[in-house]
Every structure is written in structure tokens, then in C-alpha cells.
Short mmCIF file of C-alpha atoms in Angstrom, two decimals:
data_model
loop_
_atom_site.label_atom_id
_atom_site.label_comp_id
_atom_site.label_asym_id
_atom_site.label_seq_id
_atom_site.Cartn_x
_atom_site.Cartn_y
_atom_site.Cartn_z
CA UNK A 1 122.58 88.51 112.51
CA UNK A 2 119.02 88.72 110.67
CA UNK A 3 117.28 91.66 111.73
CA UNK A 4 113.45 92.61 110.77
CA UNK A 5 112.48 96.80 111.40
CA UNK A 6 109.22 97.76 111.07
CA UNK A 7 108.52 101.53 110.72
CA UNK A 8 105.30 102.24 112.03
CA UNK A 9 103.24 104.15 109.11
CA UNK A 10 102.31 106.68 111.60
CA UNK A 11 106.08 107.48 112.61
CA UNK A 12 107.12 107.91 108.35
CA UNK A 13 104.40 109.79 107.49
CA UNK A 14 102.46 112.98 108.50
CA UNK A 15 98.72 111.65 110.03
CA UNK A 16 97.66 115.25 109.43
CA UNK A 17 98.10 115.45 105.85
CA UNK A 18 97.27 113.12 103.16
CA UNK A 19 100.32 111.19 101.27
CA UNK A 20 102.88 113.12 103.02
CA UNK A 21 105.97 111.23 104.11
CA UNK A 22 108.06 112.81 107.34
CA UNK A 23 110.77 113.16 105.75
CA UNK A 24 112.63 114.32 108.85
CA UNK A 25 112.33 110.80 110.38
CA UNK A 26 113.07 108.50 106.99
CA UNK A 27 115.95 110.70 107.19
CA UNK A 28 117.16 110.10 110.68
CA UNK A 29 115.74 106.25 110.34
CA UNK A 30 118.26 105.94 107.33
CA UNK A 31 121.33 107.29 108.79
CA UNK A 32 120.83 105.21 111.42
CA UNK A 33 120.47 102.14 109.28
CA UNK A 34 123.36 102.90 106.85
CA UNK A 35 125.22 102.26 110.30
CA UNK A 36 124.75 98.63 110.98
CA UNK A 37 126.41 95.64 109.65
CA UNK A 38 123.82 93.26 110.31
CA UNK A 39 121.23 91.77 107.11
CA UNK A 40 118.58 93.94 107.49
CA UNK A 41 114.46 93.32 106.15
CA UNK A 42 112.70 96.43 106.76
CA UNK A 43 108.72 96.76 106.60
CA UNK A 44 107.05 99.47 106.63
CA UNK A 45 103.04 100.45 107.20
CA UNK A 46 100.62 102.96 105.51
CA UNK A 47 100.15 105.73 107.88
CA UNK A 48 98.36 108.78 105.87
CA UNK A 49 98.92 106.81 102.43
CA UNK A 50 97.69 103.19 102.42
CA UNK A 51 94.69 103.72 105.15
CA UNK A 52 91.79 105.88 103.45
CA UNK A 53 92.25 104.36 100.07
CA UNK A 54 91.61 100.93 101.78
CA UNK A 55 88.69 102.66 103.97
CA UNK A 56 87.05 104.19 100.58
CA UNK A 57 87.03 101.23 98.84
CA UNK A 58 85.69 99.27 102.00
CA UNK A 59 88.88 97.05 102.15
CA UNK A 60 90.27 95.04 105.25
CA UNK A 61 92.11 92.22 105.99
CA UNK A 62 88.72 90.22 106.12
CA UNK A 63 86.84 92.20 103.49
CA UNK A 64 87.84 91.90 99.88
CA UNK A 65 87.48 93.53 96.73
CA UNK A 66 87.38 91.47 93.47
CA UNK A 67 87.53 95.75 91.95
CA UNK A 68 91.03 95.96 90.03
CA UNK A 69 90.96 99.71 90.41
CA UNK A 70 90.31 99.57 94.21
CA UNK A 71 93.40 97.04 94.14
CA UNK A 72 95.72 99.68 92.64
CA UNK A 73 94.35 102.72 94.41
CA UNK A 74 95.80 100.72 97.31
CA UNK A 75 98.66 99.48 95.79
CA UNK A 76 99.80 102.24 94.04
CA UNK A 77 99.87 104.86 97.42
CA UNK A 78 101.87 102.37 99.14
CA UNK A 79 104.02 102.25 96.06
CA UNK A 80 104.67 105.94 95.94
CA UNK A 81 105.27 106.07 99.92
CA UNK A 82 108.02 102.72 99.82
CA UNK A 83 109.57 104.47 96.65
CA UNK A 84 110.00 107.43 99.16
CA UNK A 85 111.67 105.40 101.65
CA UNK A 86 113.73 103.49 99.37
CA UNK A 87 114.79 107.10 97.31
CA UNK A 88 116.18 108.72 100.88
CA UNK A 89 117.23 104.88 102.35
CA UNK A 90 119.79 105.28 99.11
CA UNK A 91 120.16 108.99 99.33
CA UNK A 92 122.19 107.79 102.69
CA UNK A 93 124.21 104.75 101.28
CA UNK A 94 121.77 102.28 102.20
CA UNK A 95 121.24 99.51 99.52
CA UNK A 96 117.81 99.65 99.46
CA UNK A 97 115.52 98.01 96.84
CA UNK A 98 111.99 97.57 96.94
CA UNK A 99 109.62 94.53 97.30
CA UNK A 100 106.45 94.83 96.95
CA UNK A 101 103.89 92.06 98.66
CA UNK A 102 100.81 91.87 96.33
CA UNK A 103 103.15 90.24 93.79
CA UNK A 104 104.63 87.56 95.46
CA UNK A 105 102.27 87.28 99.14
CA UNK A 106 98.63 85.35 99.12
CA UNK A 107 95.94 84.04 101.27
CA UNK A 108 94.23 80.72 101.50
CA UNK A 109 90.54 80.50 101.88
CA UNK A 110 91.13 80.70 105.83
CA UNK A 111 93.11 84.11 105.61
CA UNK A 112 95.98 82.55 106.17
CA UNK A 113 99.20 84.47 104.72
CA UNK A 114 101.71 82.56 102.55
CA UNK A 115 105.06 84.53 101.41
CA UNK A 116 107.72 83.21 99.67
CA UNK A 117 111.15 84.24 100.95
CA UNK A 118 113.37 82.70 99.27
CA UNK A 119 114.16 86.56 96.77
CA UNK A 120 114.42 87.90 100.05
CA UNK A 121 116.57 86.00 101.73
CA UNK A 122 118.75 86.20 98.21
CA UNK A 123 118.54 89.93 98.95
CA UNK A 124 120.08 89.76 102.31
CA UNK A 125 123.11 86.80 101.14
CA UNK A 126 123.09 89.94 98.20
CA UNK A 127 123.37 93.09 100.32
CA UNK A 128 120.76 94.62 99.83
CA UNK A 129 118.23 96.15 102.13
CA UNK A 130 115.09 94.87 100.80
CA UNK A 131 111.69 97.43 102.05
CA UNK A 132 108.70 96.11 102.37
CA UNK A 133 105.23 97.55 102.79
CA UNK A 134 101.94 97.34 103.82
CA UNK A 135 99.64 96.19 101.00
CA UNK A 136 96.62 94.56 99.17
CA UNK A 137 96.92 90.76 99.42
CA UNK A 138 95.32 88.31 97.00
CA UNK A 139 92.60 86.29 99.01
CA UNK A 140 91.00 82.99 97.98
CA UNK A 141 87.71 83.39 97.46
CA UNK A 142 87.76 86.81 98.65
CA UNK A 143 89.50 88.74 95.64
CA UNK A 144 92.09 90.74 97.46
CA UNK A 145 92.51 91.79 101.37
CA UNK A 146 94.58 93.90 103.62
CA UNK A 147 98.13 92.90 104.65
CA UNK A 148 98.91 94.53 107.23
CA UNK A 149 103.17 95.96 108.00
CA UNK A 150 102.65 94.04 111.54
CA UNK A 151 101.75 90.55 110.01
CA UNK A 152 104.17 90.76 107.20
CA UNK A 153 106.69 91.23 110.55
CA UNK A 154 105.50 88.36 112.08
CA UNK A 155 105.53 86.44 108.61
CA UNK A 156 109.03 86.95 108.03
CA UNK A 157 110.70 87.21 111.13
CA UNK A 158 109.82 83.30 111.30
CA UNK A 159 110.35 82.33 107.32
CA UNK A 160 114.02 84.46 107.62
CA UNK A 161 114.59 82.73 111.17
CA UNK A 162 115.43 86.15 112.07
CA UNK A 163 117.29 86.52 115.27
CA UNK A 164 115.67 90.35 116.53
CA UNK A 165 112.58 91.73 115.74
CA UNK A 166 112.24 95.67 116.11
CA UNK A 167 109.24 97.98 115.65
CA UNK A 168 109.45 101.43 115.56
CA UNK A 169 106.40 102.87 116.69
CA UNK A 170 104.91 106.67 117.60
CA UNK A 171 105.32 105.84 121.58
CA UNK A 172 108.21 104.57 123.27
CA UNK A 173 106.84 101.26 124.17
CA UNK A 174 104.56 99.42 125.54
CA UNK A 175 102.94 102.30 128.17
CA UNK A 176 101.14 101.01 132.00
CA UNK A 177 98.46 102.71 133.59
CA UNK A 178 100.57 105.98 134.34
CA UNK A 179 102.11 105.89 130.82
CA UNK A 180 105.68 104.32 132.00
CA UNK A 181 106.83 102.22 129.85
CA UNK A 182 106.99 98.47 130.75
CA UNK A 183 110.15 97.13 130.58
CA UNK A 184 109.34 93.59 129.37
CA UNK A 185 106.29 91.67 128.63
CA UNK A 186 106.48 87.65 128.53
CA UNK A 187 102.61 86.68 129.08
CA UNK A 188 99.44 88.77 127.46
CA UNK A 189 97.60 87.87 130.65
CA UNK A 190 100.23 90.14 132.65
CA UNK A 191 98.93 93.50 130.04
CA UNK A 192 95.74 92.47 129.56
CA UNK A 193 94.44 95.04 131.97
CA UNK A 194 96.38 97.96 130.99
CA UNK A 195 95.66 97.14 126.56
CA UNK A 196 92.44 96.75 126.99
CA UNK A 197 93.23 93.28 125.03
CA UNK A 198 91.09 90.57 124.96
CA UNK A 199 89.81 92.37 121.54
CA UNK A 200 90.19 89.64 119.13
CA UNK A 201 89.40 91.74 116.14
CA UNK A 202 92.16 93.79 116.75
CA UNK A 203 94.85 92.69 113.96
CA UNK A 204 95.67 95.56 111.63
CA UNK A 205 97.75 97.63 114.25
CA UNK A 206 96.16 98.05 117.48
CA UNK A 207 98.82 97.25 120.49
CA UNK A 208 97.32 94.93 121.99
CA UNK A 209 97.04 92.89 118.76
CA UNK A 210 101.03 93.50 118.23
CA UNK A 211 102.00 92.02 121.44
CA UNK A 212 100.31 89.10 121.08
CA UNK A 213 101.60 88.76 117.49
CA UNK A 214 104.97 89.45 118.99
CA UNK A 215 104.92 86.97 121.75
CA UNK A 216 104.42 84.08 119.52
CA UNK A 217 107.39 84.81 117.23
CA UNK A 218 110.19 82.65 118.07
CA UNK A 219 112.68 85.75 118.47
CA UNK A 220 112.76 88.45 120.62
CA UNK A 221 110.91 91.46 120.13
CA UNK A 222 111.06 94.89 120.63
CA UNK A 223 108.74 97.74 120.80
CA UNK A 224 110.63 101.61 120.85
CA UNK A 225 110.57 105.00 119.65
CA UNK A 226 112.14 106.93 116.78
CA UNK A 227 114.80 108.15 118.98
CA UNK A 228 115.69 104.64 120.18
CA UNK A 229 116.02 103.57 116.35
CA UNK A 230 120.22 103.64 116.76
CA UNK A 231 120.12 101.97 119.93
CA UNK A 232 117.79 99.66 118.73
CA UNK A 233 120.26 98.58 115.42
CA UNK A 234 124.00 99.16 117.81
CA UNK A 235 121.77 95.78 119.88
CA UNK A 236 120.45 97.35 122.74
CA UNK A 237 116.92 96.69 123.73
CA UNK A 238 115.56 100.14 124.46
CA UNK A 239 111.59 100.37 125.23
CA UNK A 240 109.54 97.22 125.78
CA UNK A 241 110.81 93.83 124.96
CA UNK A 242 108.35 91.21 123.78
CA UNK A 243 109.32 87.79 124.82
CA UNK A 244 106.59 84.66 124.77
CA UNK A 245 107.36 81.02 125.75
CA UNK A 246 108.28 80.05 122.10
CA UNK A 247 111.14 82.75 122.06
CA UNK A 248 114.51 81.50 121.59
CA UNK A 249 116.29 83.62 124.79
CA UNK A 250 113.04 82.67 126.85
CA UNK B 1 92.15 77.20 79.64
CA UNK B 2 95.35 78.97 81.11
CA UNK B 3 96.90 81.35 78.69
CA UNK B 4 100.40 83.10 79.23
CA UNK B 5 100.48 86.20 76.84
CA UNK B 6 103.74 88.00 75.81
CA UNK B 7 103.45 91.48 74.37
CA UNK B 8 106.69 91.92 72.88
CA UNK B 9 108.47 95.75 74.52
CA UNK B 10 109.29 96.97 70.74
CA UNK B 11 105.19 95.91 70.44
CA UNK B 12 103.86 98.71 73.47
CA UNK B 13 106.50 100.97 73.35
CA UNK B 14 108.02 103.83 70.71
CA UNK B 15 111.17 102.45 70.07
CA UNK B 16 112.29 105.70 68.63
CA UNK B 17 111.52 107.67 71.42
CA UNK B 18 113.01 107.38 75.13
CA UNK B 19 110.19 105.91 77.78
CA UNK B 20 106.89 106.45 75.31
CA UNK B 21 104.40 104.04 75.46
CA UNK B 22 102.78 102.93 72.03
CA UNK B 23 99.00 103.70 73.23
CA UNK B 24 96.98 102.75 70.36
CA UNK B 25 98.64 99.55 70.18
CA UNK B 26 98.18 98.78 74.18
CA UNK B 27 94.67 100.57 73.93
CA UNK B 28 93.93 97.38 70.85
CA UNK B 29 95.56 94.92 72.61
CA UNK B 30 93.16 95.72 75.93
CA UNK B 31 90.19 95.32 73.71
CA UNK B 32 90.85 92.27 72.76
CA UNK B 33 92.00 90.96 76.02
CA UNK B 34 88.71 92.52 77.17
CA UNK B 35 86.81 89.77 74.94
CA UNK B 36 88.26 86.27 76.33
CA UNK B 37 86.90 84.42 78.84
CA UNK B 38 89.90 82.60 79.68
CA UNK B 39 92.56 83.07 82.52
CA UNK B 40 95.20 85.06 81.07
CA UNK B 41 98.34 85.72 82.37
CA UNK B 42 100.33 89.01 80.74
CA UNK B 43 103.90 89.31 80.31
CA UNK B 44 106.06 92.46 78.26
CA UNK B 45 109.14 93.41 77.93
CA UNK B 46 111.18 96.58 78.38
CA UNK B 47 111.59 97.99 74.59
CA UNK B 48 112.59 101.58 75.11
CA UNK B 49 111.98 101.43 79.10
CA UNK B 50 113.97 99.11 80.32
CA UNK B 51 117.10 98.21 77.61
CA UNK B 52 118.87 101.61 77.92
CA UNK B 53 119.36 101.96 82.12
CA UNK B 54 120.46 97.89 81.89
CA UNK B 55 122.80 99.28 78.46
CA UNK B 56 123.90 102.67 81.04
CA UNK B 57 124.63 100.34 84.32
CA UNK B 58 125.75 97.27 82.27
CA UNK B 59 123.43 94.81 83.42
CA UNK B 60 122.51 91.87 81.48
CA UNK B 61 121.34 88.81 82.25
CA UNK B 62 124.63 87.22 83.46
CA UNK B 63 126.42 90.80 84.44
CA UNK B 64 124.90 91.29 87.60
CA UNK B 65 125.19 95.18 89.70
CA UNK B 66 125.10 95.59 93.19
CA UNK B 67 124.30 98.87 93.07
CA UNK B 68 120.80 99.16 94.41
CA UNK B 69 120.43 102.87 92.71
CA UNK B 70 120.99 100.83 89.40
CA UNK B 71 118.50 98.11 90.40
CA UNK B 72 116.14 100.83 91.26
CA UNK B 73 116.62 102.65 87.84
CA UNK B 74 115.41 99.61 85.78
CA UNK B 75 113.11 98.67 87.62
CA UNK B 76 111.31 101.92 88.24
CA UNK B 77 111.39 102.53 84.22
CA UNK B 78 109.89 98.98 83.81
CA UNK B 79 107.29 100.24 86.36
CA UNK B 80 106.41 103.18 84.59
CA UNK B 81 105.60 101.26 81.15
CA UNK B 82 103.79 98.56 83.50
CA UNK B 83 101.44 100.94 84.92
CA UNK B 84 100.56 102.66 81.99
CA UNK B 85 100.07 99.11 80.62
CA UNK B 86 97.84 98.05 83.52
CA UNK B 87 95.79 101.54 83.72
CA UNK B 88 94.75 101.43 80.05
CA UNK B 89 93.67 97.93 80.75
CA UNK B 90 91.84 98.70 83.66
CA UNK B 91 90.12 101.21 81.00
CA UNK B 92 89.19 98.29 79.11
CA UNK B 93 87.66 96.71 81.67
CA UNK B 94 90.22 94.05 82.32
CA UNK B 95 90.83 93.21 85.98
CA UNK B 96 94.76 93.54 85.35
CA UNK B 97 96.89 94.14 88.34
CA UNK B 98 100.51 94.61 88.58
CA UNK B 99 103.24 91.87 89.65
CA UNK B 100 106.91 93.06 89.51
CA UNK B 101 109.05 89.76 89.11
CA UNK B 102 111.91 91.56 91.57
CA UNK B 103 109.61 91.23 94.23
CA UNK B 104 109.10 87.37 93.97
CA UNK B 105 111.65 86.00 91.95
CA UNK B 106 115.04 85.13 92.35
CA UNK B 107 118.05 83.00 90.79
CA UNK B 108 120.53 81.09 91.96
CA UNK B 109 124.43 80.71 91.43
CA UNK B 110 124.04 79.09 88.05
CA UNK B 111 121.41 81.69 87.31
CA UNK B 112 118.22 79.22 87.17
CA UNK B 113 115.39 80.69 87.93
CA UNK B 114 112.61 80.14 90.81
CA UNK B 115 109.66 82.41 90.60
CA UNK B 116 106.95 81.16 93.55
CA UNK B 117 103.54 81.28 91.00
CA UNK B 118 101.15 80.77 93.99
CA UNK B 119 99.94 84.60 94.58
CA UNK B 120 99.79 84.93 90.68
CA UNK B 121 97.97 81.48 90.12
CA UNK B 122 95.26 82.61 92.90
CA UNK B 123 95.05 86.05 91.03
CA UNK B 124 93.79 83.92 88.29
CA UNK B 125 91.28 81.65 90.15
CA UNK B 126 90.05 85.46 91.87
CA UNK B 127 89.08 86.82 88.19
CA UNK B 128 92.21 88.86 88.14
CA UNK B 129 94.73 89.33 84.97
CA UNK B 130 97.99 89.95 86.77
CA UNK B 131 100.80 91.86 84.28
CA UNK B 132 104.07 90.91 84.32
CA UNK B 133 107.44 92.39 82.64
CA UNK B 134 110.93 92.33 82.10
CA UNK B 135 112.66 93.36 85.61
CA UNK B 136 115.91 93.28 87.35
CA UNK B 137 115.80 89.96 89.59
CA UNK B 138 118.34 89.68 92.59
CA UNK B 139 121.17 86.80 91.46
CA UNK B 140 122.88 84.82 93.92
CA UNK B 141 126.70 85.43 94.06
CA UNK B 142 126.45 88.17 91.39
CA UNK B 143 123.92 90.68 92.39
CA UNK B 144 120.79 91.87 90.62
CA UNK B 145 120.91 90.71 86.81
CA UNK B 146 118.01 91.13 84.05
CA UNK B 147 115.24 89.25 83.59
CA UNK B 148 113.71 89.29 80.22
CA UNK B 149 110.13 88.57 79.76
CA UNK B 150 110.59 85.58 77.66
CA UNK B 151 111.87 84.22 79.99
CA UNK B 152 108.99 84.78 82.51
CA UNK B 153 106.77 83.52 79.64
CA UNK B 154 108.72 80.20 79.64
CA UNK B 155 108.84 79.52 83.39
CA UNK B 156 105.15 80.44 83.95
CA UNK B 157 103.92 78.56 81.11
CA UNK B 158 105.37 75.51 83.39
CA UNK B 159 104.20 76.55 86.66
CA UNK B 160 101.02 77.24 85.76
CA UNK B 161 100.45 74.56 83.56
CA UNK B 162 99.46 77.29 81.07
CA UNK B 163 97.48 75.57 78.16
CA UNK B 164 98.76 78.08 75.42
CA UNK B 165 101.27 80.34 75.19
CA UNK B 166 101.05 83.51 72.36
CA UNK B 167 103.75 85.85 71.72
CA UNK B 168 102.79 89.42 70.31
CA UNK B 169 105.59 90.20 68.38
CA UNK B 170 106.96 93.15 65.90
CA UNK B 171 106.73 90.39 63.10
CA UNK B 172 103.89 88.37 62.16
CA UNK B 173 105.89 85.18 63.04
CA UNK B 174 109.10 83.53 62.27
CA UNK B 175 109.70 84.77 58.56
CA UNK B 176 111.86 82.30 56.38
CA UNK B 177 114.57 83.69 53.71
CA UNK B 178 111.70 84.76 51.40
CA UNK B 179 109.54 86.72 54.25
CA UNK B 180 106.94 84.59 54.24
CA UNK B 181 105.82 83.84 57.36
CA UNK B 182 106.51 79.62 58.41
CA UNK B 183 103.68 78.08 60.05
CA UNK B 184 104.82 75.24 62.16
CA UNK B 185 108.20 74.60 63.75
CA UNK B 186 108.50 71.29 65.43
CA UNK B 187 112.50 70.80 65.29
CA UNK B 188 115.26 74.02 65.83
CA UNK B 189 117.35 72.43 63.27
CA UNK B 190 114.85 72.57 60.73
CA UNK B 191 114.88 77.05 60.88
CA UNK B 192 118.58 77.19 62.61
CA UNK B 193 119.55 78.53 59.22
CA UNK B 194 117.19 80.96 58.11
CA UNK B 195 117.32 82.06 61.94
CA UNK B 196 121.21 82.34 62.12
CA UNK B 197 120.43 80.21 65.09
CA UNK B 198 123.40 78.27 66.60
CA UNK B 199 124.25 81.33 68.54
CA UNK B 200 123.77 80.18 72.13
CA UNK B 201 124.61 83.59 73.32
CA UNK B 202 121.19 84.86 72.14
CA UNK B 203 118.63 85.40 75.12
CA UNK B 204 117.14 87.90 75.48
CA UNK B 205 114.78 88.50 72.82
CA UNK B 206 116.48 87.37 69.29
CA UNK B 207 114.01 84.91 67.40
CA UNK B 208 116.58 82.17 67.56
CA UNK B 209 116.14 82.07 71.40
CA UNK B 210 112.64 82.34 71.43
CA UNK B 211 112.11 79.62 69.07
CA UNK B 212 114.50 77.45 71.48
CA UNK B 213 112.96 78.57 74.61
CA UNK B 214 109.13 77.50 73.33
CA UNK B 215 110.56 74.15 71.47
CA UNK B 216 111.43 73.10 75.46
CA UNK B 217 108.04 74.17 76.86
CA UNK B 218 105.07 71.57 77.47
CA UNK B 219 102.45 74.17 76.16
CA UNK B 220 102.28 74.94 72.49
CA UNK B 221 103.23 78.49 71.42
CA UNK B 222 102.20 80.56 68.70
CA UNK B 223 104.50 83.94 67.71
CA UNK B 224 102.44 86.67 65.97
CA UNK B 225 101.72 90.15 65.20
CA UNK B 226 99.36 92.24 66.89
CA UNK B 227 97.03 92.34 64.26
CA UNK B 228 96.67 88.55 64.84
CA UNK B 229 95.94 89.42 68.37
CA UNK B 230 92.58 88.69 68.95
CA UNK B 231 92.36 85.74 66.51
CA UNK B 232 94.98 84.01 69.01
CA UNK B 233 92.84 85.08 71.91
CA UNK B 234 89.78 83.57 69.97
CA UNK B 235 91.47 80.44 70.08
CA UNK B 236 93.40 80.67 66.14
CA UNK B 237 96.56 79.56 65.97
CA UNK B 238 98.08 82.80 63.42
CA UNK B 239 101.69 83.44 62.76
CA UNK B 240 103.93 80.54 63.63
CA UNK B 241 103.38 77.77 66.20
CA UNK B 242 106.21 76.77 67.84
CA UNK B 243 105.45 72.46 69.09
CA UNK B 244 108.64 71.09 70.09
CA UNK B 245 108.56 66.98 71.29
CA UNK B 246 108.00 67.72 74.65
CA UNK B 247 105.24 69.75 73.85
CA UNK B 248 101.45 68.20 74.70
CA UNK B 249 99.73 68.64 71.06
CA UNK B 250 102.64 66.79 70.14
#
């Protein structure tokens, strides 16, 4: 069983406070994951690290930057945040080693993301638990972009045929008009309404943008909170599961 | 022109001294890079970074650890050296940017290499100088064994098609029995003595293996000292070229 995590950057890290990882939750986040048997890809996003160094140096996952510093401003946050992940992921047993996506991800002229897999998936045959990040992205004819936690999900859930897809975000799912959460969403037209969706420029972690990332991935998918992380990795399907027509149990 | 550039680890680094970085000689070596106009591609090795945690957690390039705190302790210290090597380039004004070969290569069970170049060769057509080193690399059916940065130099010089290849060495070239630096070597057997060279156990950084290594590639190499750096960037060919038969200037 291939699974692929992400850990919202606003559940590992404190919004309030610049650079400051929660260390409470990587904690609880690796216990949990030192539990499971199954080959495990974990990505994780920016939060308070990644976010205003891209913002300062007017950086997005449209707008580039041919700047070398502005790439390693960005870079090197999300560096120091995944090596904080990875210290406390092997502080609890968990064979975690880092990879990092500016030096093996790229975009085409179009945007569109190519990542080679094949170290990964070596990982995984390996043992380890590799932990990926949010990152700068080289961009053709663009210098280098945003690459977002969410599409590097979507990216490898397909390249790693993974068979669940789990993202760990700061609510417990996907929320309806009086904040329940919805127990399972297999068309965007049925959530339209209630995520405000039909934003097309919503791609670097709005949830509206998620689900309709999610719903095109050929596993299933599931939204939850922190606390649902164990249930989440013993195979239950706590919060909102994410299930389009090209999903495998559809 | 495509140019793959080695900096030799006992080049940038103190070899007396635990994890200190040779500044002047980095700070000279930017400068020069600085100057060329052509798409440069940098690779160094580990000198007194990386050799002594591989030594500590005996890693080498066929004894492979799956211990991911060991992975993580080589190739954090060859992190380290890198980003001192990539800040005092940026300082230059060289748009280098760091690529960490864990994150993108891997080999399999026979230990052959495959190291996707398609982020790294769009760093070059985006005015970028990505920086490469010596790293741990994730090993099919063993692991995570070394990976020196000759041979990086060797595999990228084929993927990219690189038109030369330079190595900044300790020496100024391949020295025969009197010292005296030789200026051409088109056949192994014609140095395998004065390089003590028939030992096939020597990879990972011995002259014999070097001189093998560029004899195979389809670029032509030159091995020099780093006072012959920006002559070779300039286009010279100092110290000793190295233009085996399958080489194009052949």
C-alpha cells in the first residue's frame, strides 16, 4: 500500500510567528507515522516559513524570478522547516530523509510540472520515508515559480500510482453551510455553492482549488484533521473523502 | 557551449580542519565563474565535509546504510559546504542555485546510476548556474550509498551533452614520475604506470579513476589547478586534457 500525506503548512507551523514550526503537532504527526507499515511519501507546505519570502520577492506559481537570491530565500526557509520535520520524524523512529523539489522538479513553458520519481519510488522499495516540501520550481521561460505542497500531492500520487491520498489540514474537512463536515464529495458541481469555487485562480491552497485537484486523481482522497492523522494511517477515512469519476473505488 | 565544472572537495575545503570551507579559494573561483558567458554546470566534492560521517557510518559507494540518521548526517554536512559554496557565489554575482543529487538521483541493483537532468538542463537555458556535490544517493537493494562528484561530473557531461568538462584539482594536472605536469592523455595504458593505475577498486577520487572515468566520456576534459581556473573558463586548455577515442575532438 502506497500512501501520499500532506501536512498542511498551516497545521506544522505557528501562522502567528515567523519560521516557527509546532512542534507539538510534528510530534504527534510522527508518532503516528512511526506506526504504519505501509510505504509512505509525505509532503509538506510552507505555512509561516515558505509564504512571505515568496510574497517579498513577488513570487507565485505564475510569476517568476530569474533573482538567484530570491530563489534561495525561498528555498532555504523551506529547507530549514523540512529539516525540522525530518529531525523529529527520526527523533520517533521514522526513516525519514529529505527531498527537496527545486533539484529534481521543473516546468515547461505552459506551467506544466514534470517530477521524476523514479529516487522516490527507490526510497519507498528502500524504507525510507522520503519528505517533501513546498518549493521554488524552475520555469521555462519564466526563471523559477511556486510549487505548491498540494500540486506536488497531486503530482505524485499519480507518478507513485499511489493507492490513498491524505491531507492533513487545519479543519476537519471539507465544512457545508453550517460548518458540518461533508462526508464525501464525488462532483465539484455538488460544493460549488458552499466553496465559493468556480475561482479558477485558486491553485496554491485554497479549498476549493484542492478538491478539484483531488477529484481528478485516480485514488481516493481524503481531507481530515490533526487528530484524525492515526485514523487516517490505521485506513479509516475520517473527514471528507474526495472521490471523482477517474478514481479507482468510484 | 555547455560546461560541467568540478571543484575538487580538498580544492574548497581545509582539509586539516573538520567542516571549514577554504574561502579565498571559493571567493577566486566565483570571480572567475563570474566572467564566462557560457552555461556552466558546478559540481564539488565533500573534502573535509562529507568523507568523515561516510568514514563514521561506513558508507561508501558500494556499502550502502539504511539508517536514515546516517543518510541525513552526510548529507546535511555536504549541505553546509554547498551553501556556503552557493552564497559566496551569489556574492559574485553568479546566479548559482543549489541541487542536492539525493533528491533526484538514484541507482539501481548493480549500482548504475540515473540522475533525471531535465530541471538542471532548464536551470541552464533560465540563466541559472545550478551547484552540485558529492551526496548520499538512495541504492536499490542496499540502501543509501555515496555518490562522489566525479561521478556526477561524468554522467552530466553525457546528459547534457556538456561541450567541456574541467576539473579543479589540488594538482595542476596528472604529474608523471618527474612532476612535471603531462599534457595530453589519449590512452589509460599509456599513464597506468606512473598512475599505479590497474587498481579497479579506485573510485572515488584517486587520479587513476578520474583519468578512466573522462577517457569514457564524449566531451573532452581538462584536470587543473585552481590557478589555471579562469584560463580553462576562458576557453585554455591548462593542466592535462584527458581525450579518450570516444571522445568528439578525437
Amino acid at each position: 500500500m502506497t500512501v501520499v500525506l500532506k501536512l498542511g503548512g498551516s497545521v506544522i507551523t505557528e501562522k502567528s510567528e515567523p519560521e516557527t514550526v509546532a512542534e507539538d503537532v510534528i510530534d504527534r504527526a510522527a508518532a503516528a507515522i512511526a506506526e504504519t507499515d505501509d510505504e509512505l511519501v509525505v509532503v509538506h507546505g510552507g505555512g509561516s516559513f515558505g509564504h512571505h519570502h515568496a510574497d517579498r520577492h513577488g513570487v507565485s506559481t505564475t510569476d517568476g524570478t530569474r533573482d538567484a537570491g530570491a530563489v534561495t530565500d525561498v528555498h532555504d526557509a523551506m529547507k530549514r522547516l523540512n529539516a525540522a520535520v525530518v529531525d523529529r520524524f527520526q527523533d520517533h523512529g521514522v526513516a525519514a530523509v529529505p527531498v527537496h523539489p527545486l533539484s529534481v522538479a521543473s516546468r515547461d513553458e505552459e506551467g506544466t510540472l514534470t517530477l521524476p520519481s523514479g529516487g522516490i519510488a527507490t526510497m519507498l522499495d528502500e524504507g525510507f520515508v522520503p519528505v517533501l516540501h513546498g518549493d521554488v520550481v524552475v520555469h521555462a521561460s519564466t526563471g523559477a515559480t511556486i510549487l505548491s505542497g498540494d500540486e506536488l500531492v497531486a503530482d505524485l500520487a499519480e507518478s507513485l500510482d499511489a493507492d490513498r491520498v491524505g491531507l492533513c489540514s487545519a479543519v476537519p474537512g471539507v465544512l457545508d453551510e453550517s460548518d458540518e463536515v461533508i462526508a464525501r464529495i464525488d462532483r465539484f458541481d455538488d460544493v460549488a455553492a458552499v466553496l465559493g469555487g468556480s475561482d479558477a485562480t485558486d491553485v496554491t491552497g485554497g479549498m476549493a482549488g484542492k478538491v478539484r485537484t483531488l477529484l481528478a486523481l485516480s485514488a481516493p482522497a481524503v481531507i481530515f484533521g490533526v487528530d484524525d492523522l492515526p485514523s487516517f494511517l490505521a485506513g479509516s477515512s475520517p473527514g471528507t473523502v474526495v472521490a471523482g469519476e477517474s478514481t479507482d473505488d468510484h
